[in-house]
CSV table of C-alpha atoms in Angstrom, one decimal:
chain,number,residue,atom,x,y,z
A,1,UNK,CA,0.0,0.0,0.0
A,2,UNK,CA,1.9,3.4,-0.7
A,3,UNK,CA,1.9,6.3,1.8
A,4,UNK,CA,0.5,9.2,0.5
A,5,UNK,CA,1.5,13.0,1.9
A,6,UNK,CA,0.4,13.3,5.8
A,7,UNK,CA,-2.1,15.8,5.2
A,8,UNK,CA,-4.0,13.7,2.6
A,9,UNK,CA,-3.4,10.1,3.2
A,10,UNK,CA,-4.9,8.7,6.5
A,11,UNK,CA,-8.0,7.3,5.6
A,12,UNK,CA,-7.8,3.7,3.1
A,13,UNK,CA,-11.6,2.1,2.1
A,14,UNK,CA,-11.0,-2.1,3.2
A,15,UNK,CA,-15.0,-2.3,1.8
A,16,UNK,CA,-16.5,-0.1,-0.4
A,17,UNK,CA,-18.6,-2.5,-1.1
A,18,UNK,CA,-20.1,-3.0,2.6
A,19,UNK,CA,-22.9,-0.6,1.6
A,20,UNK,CA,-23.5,2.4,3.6
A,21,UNK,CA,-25.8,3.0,6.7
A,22,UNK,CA,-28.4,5.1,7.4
A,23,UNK,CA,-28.2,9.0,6.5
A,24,UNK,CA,-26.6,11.3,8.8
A,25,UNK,CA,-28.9,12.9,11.2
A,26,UNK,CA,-29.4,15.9,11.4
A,27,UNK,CA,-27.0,17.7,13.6
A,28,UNK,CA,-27.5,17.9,17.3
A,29,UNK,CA,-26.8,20.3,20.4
A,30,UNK,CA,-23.8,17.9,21.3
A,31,UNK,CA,-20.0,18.7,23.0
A,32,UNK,CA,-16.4,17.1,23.2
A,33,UNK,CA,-15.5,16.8,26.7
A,34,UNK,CA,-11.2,16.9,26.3
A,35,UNK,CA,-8.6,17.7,28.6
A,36,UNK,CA,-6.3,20.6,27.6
A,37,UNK,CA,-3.5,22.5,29.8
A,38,UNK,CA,-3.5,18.9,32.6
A,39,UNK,CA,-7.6,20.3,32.5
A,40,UNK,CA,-10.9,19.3,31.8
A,41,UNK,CA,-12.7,21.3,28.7
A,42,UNK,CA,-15.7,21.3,26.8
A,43,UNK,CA,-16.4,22.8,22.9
A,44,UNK,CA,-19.0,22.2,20.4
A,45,UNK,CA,-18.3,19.6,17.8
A,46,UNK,CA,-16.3,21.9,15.3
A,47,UNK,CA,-14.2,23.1,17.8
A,48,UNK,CA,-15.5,26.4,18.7
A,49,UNK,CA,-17.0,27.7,22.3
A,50,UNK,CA,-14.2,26.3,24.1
A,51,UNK,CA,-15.4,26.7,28.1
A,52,UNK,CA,-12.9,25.6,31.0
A,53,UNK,CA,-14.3,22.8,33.4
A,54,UNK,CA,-11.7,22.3,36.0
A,55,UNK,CA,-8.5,25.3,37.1
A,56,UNK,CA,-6.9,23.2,39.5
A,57,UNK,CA,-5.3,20.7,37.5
A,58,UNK,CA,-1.3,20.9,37.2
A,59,UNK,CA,1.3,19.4,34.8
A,60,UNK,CA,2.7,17.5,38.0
A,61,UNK,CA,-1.1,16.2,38.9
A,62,UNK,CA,-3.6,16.9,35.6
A,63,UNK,CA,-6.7,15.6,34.9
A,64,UNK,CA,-7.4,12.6,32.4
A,65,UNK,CA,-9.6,10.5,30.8
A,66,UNK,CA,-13.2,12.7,30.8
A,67,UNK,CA,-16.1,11.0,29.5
A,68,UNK,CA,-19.6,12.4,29.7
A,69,UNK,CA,-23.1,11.3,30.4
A,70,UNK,CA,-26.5,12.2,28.3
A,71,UNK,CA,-27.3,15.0,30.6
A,72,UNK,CA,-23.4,16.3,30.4
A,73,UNK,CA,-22.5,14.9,34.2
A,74,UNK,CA,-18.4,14.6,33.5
A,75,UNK,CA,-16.7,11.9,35.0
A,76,UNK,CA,-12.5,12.0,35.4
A,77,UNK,CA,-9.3,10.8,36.3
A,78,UNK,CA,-6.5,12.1,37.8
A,79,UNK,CA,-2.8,11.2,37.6
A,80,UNK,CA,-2.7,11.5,41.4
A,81,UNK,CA,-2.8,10.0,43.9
A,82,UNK,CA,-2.6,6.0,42.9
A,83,UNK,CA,-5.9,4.3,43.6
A,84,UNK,CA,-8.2,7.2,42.9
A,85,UNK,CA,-10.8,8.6,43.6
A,86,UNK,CA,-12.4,9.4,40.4
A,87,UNK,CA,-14.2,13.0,40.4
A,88,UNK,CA,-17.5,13.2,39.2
A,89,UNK,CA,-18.4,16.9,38.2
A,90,UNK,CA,-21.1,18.9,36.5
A,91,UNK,CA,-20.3,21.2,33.2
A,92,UNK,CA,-19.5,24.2,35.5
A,93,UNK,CA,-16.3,22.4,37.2
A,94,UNK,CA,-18.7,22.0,40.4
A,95,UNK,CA,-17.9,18.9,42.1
A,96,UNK,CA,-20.9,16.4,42.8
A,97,UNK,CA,-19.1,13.3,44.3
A,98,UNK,CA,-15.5,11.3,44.6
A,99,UNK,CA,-16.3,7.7,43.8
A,100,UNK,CA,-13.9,5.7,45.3
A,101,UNK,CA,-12.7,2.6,44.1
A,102,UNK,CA,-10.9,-0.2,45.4
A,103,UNK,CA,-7.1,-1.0,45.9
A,104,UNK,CA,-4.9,-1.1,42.8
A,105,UNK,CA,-1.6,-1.6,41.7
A,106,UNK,CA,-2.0,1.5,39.3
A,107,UNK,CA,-4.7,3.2,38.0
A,108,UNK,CA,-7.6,3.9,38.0
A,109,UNK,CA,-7.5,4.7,34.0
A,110,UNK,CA,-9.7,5.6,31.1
A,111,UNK,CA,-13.1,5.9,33.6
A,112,UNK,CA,-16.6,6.1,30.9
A,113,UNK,CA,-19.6,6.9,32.7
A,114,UNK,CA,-22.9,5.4,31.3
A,115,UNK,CA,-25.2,7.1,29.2
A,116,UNK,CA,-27.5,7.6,31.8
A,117,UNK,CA,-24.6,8.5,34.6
A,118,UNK,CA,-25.4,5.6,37.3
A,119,UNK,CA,-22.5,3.5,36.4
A,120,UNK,CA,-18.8,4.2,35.8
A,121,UNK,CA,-16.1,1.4,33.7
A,122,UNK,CA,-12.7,1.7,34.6
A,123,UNK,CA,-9.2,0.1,33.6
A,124,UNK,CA,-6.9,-0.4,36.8
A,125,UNK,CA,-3.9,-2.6,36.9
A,126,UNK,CA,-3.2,-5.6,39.4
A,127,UNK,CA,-0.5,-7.7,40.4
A,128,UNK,CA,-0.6,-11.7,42.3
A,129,UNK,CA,1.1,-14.4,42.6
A,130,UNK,CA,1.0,-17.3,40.1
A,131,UNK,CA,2.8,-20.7,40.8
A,132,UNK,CA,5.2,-18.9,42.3
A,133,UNK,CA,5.3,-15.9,40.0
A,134,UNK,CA,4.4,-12.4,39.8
A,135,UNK,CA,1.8,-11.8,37.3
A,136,UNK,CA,0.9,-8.0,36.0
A,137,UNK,CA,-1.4,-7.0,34.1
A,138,UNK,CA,-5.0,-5.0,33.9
A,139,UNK,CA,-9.1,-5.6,33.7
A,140,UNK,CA,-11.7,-3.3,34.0
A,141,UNK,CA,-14.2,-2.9,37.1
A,142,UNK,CA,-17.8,-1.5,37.3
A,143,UNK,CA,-19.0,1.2,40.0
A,144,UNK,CA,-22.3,3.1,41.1
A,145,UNK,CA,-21.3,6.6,39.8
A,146,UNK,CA,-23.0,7.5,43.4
A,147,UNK,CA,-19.3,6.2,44.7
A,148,UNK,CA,-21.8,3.5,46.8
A,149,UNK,CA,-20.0,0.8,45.4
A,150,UNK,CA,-16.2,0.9,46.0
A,151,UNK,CA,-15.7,-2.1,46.1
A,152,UNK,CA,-17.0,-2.8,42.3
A,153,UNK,CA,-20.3,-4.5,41.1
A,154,UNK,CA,-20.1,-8.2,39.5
A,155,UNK,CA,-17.2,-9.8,37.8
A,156,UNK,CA,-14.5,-7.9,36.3
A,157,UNK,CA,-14.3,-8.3,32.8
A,158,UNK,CA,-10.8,-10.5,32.5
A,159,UNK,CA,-7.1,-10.4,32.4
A,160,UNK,CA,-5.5,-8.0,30.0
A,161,UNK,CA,-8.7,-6.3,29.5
A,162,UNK,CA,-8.9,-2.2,29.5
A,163,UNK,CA,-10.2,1.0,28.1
A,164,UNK,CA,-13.6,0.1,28.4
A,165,UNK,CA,-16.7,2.7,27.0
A,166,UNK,CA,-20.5,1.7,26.9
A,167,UNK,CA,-22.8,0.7,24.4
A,168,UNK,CA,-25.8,1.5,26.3
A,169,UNK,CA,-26.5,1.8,29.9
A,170,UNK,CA,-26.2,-1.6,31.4
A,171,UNK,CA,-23.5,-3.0,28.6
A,172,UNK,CA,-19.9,-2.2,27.8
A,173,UNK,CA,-17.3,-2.9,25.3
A,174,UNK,CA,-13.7,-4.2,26.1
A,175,UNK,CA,-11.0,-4.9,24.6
A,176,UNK,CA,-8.7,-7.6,25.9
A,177,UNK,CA,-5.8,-8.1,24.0
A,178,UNK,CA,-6.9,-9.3,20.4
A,179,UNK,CA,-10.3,-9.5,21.5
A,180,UNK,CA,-13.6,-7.6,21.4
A,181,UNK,CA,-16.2,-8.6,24.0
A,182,UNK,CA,-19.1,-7.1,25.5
A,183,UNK,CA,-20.3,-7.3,29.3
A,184,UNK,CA,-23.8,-6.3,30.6
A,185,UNK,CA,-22.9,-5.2,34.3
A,186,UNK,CA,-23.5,-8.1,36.6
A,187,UNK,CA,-22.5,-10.7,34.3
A,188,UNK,CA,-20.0,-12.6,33.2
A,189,UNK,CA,-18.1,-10.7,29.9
A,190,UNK,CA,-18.9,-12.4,26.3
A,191,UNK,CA,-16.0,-12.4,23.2
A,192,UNK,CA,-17.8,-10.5,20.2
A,193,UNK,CA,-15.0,-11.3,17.5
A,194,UNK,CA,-10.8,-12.2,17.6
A,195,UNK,CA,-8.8,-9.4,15.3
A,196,UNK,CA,-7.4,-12.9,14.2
A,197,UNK,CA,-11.2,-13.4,12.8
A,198,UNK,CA,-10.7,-11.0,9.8
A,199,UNK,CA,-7.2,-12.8,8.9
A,200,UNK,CA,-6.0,-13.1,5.8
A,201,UNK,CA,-9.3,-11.6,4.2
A,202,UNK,CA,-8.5,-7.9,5.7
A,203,UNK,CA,-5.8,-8.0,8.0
A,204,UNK,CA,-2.0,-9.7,7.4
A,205,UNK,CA,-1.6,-10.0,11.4
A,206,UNK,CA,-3.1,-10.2,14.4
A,207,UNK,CA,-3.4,-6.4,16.8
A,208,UNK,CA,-4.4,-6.3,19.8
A,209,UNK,CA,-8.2,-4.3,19.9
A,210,UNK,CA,-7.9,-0.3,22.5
A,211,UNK,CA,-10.0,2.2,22.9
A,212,UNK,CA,-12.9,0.7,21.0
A,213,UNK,CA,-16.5,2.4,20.5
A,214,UNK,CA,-19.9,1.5,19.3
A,215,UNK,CA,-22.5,3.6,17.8
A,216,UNK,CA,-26.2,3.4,18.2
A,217,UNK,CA,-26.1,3.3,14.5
A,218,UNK,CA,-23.8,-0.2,14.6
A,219,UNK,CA,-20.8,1.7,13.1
A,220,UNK,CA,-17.5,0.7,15.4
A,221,UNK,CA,-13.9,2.1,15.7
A,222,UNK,CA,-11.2,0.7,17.3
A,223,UNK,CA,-7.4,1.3,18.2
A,224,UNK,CA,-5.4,-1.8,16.6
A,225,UNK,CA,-2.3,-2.0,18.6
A,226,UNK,CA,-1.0,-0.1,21.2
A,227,UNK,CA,2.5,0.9,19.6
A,228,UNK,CA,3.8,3.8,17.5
A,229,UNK,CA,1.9,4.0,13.9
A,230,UNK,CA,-0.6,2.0,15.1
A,231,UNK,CA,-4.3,2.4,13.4
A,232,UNK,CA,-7.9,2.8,14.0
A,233,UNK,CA,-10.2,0.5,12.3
A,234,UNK,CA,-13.5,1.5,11.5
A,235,UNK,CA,-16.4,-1.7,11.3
A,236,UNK,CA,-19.7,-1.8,10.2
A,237,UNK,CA,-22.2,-3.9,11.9
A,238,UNK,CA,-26.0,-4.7,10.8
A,239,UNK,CA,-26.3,-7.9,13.2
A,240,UNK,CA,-26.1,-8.6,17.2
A,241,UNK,CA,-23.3,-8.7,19.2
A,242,UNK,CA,-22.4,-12.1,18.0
A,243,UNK,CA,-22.2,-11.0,14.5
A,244,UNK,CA,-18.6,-10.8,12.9
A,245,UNK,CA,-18.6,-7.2,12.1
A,246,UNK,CA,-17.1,-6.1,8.4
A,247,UNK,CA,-13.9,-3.9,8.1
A,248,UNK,CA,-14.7,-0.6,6.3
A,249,UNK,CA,-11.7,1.8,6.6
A,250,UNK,CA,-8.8,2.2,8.5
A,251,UNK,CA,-7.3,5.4,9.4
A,252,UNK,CA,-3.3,4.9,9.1
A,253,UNK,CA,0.1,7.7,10.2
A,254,UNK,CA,-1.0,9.1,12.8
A,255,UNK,CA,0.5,12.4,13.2
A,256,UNK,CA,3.4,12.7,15.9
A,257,UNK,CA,3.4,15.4,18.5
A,258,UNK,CA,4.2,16.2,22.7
A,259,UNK,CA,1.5,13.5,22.6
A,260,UNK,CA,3.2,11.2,20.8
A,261,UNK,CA,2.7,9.2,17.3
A,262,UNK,CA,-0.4,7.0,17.7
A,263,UNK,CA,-3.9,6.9,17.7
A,264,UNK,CA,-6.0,7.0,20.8
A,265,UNK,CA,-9.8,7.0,22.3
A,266,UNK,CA,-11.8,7.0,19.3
A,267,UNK,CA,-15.0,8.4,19.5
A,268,UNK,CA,-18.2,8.9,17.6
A,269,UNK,CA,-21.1,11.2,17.7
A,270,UNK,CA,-24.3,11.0,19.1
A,271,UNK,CA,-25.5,10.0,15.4
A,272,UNK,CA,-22.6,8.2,14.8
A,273,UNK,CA,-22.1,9.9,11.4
A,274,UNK,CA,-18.7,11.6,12.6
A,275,UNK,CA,-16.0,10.4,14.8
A,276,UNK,CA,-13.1,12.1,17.1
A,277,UNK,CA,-10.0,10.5,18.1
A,278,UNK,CA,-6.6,11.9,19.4
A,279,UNK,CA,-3.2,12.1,17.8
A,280,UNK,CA,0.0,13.1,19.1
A,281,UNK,CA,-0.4,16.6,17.9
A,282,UNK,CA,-4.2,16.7,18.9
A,283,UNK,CA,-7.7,16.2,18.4
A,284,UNK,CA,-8.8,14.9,15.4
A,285,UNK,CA,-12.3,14.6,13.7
A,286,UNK,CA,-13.9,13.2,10.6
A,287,UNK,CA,-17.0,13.6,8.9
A,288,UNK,CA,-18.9,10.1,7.7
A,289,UNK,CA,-20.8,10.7,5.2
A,290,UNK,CA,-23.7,9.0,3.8
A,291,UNK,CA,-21.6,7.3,0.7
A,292,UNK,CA,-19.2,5.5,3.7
A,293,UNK,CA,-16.3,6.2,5.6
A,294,UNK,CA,-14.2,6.2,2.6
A,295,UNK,CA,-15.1,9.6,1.1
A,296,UNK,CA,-14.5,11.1,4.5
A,297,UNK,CA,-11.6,13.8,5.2
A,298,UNK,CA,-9.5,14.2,8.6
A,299,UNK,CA,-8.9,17.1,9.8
A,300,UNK,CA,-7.1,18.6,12.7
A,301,UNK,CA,-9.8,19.9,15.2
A,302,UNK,CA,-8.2,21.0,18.5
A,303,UNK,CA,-4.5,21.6,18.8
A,304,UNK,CA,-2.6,20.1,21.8
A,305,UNK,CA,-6.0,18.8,23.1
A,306,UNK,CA,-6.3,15.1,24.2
A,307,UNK,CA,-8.5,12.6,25.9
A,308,UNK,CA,-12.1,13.4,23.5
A,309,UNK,CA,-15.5,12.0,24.2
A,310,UNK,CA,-18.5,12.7,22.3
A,311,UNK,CA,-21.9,13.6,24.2
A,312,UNK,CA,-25.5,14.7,23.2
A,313,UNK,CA,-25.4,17.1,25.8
A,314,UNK,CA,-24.9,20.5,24.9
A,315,UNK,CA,-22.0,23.0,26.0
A,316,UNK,CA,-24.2,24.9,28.8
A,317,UNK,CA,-21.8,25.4,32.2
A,318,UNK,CA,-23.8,27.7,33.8
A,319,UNK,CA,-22.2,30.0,36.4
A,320,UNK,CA,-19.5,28.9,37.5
A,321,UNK,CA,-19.7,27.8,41.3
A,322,UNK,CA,-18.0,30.4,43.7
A,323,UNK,CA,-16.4,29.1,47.3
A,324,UNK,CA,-17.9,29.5,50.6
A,325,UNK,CA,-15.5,31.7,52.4
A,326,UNK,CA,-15.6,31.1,56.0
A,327,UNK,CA,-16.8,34.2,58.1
A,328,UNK,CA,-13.4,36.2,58.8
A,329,UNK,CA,-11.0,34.9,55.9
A,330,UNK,CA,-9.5,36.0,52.9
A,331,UNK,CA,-11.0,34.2,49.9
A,332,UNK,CA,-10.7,35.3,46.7
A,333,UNK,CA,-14.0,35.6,45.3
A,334,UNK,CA,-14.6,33.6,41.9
A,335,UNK,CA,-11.9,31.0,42.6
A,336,UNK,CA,-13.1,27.7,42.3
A,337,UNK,CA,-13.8,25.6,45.8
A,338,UNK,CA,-10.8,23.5,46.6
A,339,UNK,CA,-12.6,21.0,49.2
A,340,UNK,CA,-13.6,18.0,48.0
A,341,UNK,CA,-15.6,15.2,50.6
A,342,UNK,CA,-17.6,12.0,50.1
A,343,UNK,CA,-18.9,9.8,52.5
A,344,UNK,CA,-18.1,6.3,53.7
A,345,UNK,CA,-21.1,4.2,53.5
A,346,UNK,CA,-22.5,2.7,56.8
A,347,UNK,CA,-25.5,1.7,58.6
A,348,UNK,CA,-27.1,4.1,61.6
A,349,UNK,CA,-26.5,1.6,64.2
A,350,UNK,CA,-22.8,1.8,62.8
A,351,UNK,CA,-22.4,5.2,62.8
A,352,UNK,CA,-23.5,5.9,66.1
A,353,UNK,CA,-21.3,3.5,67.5
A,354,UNK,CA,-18.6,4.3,65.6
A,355,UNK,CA,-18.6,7.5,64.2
A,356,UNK,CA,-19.5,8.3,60.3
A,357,UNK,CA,-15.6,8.4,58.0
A,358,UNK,CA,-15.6,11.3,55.7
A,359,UNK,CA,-13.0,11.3,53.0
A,360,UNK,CA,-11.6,14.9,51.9
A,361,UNK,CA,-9.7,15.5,50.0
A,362,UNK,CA,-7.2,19.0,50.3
A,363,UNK,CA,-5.1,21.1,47.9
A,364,UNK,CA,-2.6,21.5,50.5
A,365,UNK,CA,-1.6,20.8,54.1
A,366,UNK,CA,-3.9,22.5,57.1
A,367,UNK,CA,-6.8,21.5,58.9
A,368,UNK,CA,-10.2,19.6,58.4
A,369,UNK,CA,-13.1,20.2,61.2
A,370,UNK,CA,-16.5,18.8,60.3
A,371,UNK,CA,-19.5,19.1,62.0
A,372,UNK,CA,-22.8,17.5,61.8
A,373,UNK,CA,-26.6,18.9,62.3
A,374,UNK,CA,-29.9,17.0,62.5
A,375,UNK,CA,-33.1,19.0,62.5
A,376,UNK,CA,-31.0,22.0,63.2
A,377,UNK,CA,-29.3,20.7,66.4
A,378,UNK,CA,-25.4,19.5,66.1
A,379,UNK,CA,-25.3,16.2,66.8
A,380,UNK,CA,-21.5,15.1,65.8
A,381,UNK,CA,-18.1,16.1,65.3
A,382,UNK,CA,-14.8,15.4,64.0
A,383,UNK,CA,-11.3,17.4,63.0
A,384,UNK,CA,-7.8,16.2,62.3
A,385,UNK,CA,-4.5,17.9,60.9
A,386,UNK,CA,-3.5,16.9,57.3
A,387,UNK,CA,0.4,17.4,56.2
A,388,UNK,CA,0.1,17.8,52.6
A,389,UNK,CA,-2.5,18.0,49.7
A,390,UNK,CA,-4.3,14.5,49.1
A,391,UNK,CA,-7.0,12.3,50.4
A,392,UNK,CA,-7.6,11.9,54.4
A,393,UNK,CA,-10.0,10.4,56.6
A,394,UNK,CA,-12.0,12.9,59.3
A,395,UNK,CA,-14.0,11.0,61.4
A,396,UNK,CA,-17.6,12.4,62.8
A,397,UNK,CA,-18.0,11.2,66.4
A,398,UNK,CA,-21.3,11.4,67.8
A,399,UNK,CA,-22.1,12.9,71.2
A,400,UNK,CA,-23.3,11.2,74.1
A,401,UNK,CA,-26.7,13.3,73.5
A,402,UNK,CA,-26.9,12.3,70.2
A,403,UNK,CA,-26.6,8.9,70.3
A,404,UNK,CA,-29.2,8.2,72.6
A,405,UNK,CA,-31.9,10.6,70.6
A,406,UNK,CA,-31.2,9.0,67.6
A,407,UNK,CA,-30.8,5.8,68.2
A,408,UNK,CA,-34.2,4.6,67.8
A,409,UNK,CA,-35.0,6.6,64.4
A,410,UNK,CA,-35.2,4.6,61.6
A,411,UNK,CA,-33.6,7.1,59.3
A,412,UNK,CA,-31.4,10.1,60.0
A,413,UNK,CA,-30.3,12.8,57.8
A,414,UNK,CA,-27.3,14.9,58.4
A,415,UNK,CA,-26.6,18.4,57.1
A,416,UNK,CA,-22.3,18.1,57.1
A,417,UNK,CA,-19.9,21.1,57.3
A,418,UNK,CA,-16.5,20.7,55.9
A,419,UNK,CA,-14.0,23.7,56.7
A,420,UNK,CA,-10.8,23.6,55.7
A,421,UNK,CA,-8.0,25.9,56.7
A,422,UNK,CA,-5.0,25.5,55.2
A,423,UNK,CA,-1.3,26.4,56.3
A,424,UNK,CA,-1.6,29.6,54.4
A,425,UNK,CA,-4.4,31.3,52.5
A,426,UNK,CA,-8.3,31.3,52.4
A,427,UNK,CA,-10.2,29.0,54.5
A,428,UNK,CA,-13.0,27.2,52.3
A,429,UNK,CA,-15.8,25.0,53.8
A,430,UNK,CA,-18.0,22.3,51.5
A,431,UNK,CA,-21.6,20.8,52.2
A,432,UNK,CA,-22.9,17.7,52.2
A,433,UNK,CA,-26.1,15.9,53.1
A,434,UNK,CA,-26.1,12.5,54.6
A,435,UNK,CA,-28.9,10.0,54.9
A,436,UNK,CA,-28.0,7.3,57.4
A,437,UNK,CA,-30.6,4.4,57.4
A,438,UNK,CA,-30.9,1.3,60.0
């Protein structure tokens, strides 16, 4: 096959002959969630209305890995620290929840929220012992986006497997290693096709299949090998999940860059008639049009941006949240809160026997005091000392009082106060409410 010019090779038709799908729809109020500047972003589809979701993310500790419900509820990584949490933010940068996760060798990576934002798919890396040896490697675990669930929800989908995004609300696709499977949360996960299944028809080797992603409209892209000059492979599929899909076009040199000189996260529109994918100089994007994939045209969308995901949800932030300075300090009015809390889950009986664990999280060393009202009375609370920004553990202790008040309620709920006062600066303070049950 000869390599045309970078600007105008790229895209090779495998099947012309496949027959095209349905007409692109019409065009929809839909965004690209990306990270730019170690940040979260949003922008309309061509590129334009570019809005800021997240300041606080560094070069030392950035954000990665967005991905977007229907209703534009961002989900994200960060590089820092190992074994999460992952953040879970609305368009505006303002922090809903952590969700925690369980322990990990490395990770957690590439998160994807569900389409309707109740679950969360992420790839995190383990290590145990086998016959005597050390085995690495990494699957992919489900969560309630809530952060109720960190210990995961059903099987995990299998060794090697990662990158996962979702077809729908309850199932996923995963690659793991050569293979394509889907998983419907709660079960076992189910091999869709081998890459060694198209072989010697379309493909002259085996690749291992990243980064893959299913339109409603049955078109499918995925990352073939996870090297330099690797490819994405675009598939068209008219049957079930059992059906072997056919090969249409494959999108070849990608463009090098700080990023690198592969392809990565593939990702189509809500219609699925045009597709977004990172290179090492950017964000890419292509047009599909009705004729096939073969008459489309790449083109360079957002410089030095990484990390897309397609949404229907248009780019509408809002105002953006401000702090809640703490009567007497020096907050900066406008800056972005810097407090973020979720709560450990336990029972009533357990909490007033043993306090309720709040996990914080702090851009810096200071102090963390919490307190706790029910029905306007203050019935628990809690403080410790932290040395340095990260996640901590403040536990809400319960007075004597309290205890024996609330002990024989069937439900509680909590109004929680979160102030934190750093070493130097602005005290902030952060809100939560808290349903404890028997």
């Amino acid at each position: 096959m000869t390599r045309t010019p970078p600007l105008t090779r790229r895209l090779v038709a495998l099947a012309c002959a496949a027959g095209a799908l349905a007409a692109a729809a019409p065009a929809s109020a839909d965004s690209l969630v990306f990270v730019k500047n170690s940040n979260v972003w949003l922008a309309n589809p061509d590129g334009s209305g570019q809005y800021q979701v997240t300041t606080d993310g560094t070069a030392a500790n950035p954000y990665t890995s967005p991905s977007q419900a229907d209703d534009g509820t961002i989900v994200a990584a960060r590089a820092r620290p190992a074994g999460g949490p992952l953040y879970r933010m609305r368009q505006n940068g303002q922090l809903v929840n952590t969700i925690p996760v369980a322990p990990m060798l490395a990770g957690p990576f590439a998160p994807h929220v569900s389409p309707d934002g109740r679950l969360v798919a992420y790839e995190h890396v383990f290590s145990r012992s086998v016959n005597g040896y050390i085995e690495t490697s990494s699957d992919v675990r489900f969560t309630r986006a809530d952060g109720s669930t960190p210990q995961g929800i059903g099987p995990e989908t299998g060794r090697g497997a990662g990158a996962p995004s979702w077809i729908d609300s309850t199932r996923a696709f995963v690659g793991v290693n050569a293979i394509a499977t889907t998983q419907v949360v709660g079960q076992s996960a189910v091999q869709w096709w081998s890459d060694y299944d198209h072989q010697p028809q379309w493909f002259s080797f085996g690749e291992s299949v990243e980064d893959g992603e299913v339109a409603p409209n049955g078109r499918i892209a995925v990352v073939r090998g996870d090297h330099e000059d690797n490819t994405i492979q675009l598939y068209d599929n008219t049957g079930g999940f059992t059906s072997l899909p056919t090969p249409t076009c494959t999108l070849s040199g990608p463009s090098p860059g700080p990023l690198g000189k592969r392809f990565v996260d593939p990702t189509f529109s809500p219609a699925g008639d045009a597709v977004a994918w990172q290179e090492g100089n950017g964000i890419w994007t292509m047009d599909i049009p009705a004729a096939g994939c073969a008459t489309g045209t790449p083109r360079l969308l957002i410089a030095g941006a990484s990390d897309p995901d397609w949404g229907p949800a248009a780019v509408n932030p809002g105002p953006r949240p401000r702090p809640k300075p703490v009567p007497g300090s020096t907050g900066t009015p406008g800056s972005a809160p810097t407090l973020a809390a979720s709560v450990a889950p336990v029972k009533l009986r357990g909490a007033l026997r043993k306090g309720v664990r709040l996990r914080v999280r702090t851009p810096s060393g200071g102090r963390v005091s919490a307190r706790a009202a029910s029905r306007g009375r203050v019935v628990a609370r809690g403080s410790r000392a932290v040395e340095r920004a990260g996640a901590a553990t403040v536990s809400l202790r319960f007075t004597t009082r309290a205890r024996r008040t609330l002990r024989r309620r069937r439900a509680v709920k909590l109004a929680v106060t979160l102030r934190f006062t750093p070493t130097s600066g602005a005290a902030v303070r952060e809100r939560l409410a808290v349903t404890l049950a028997r």
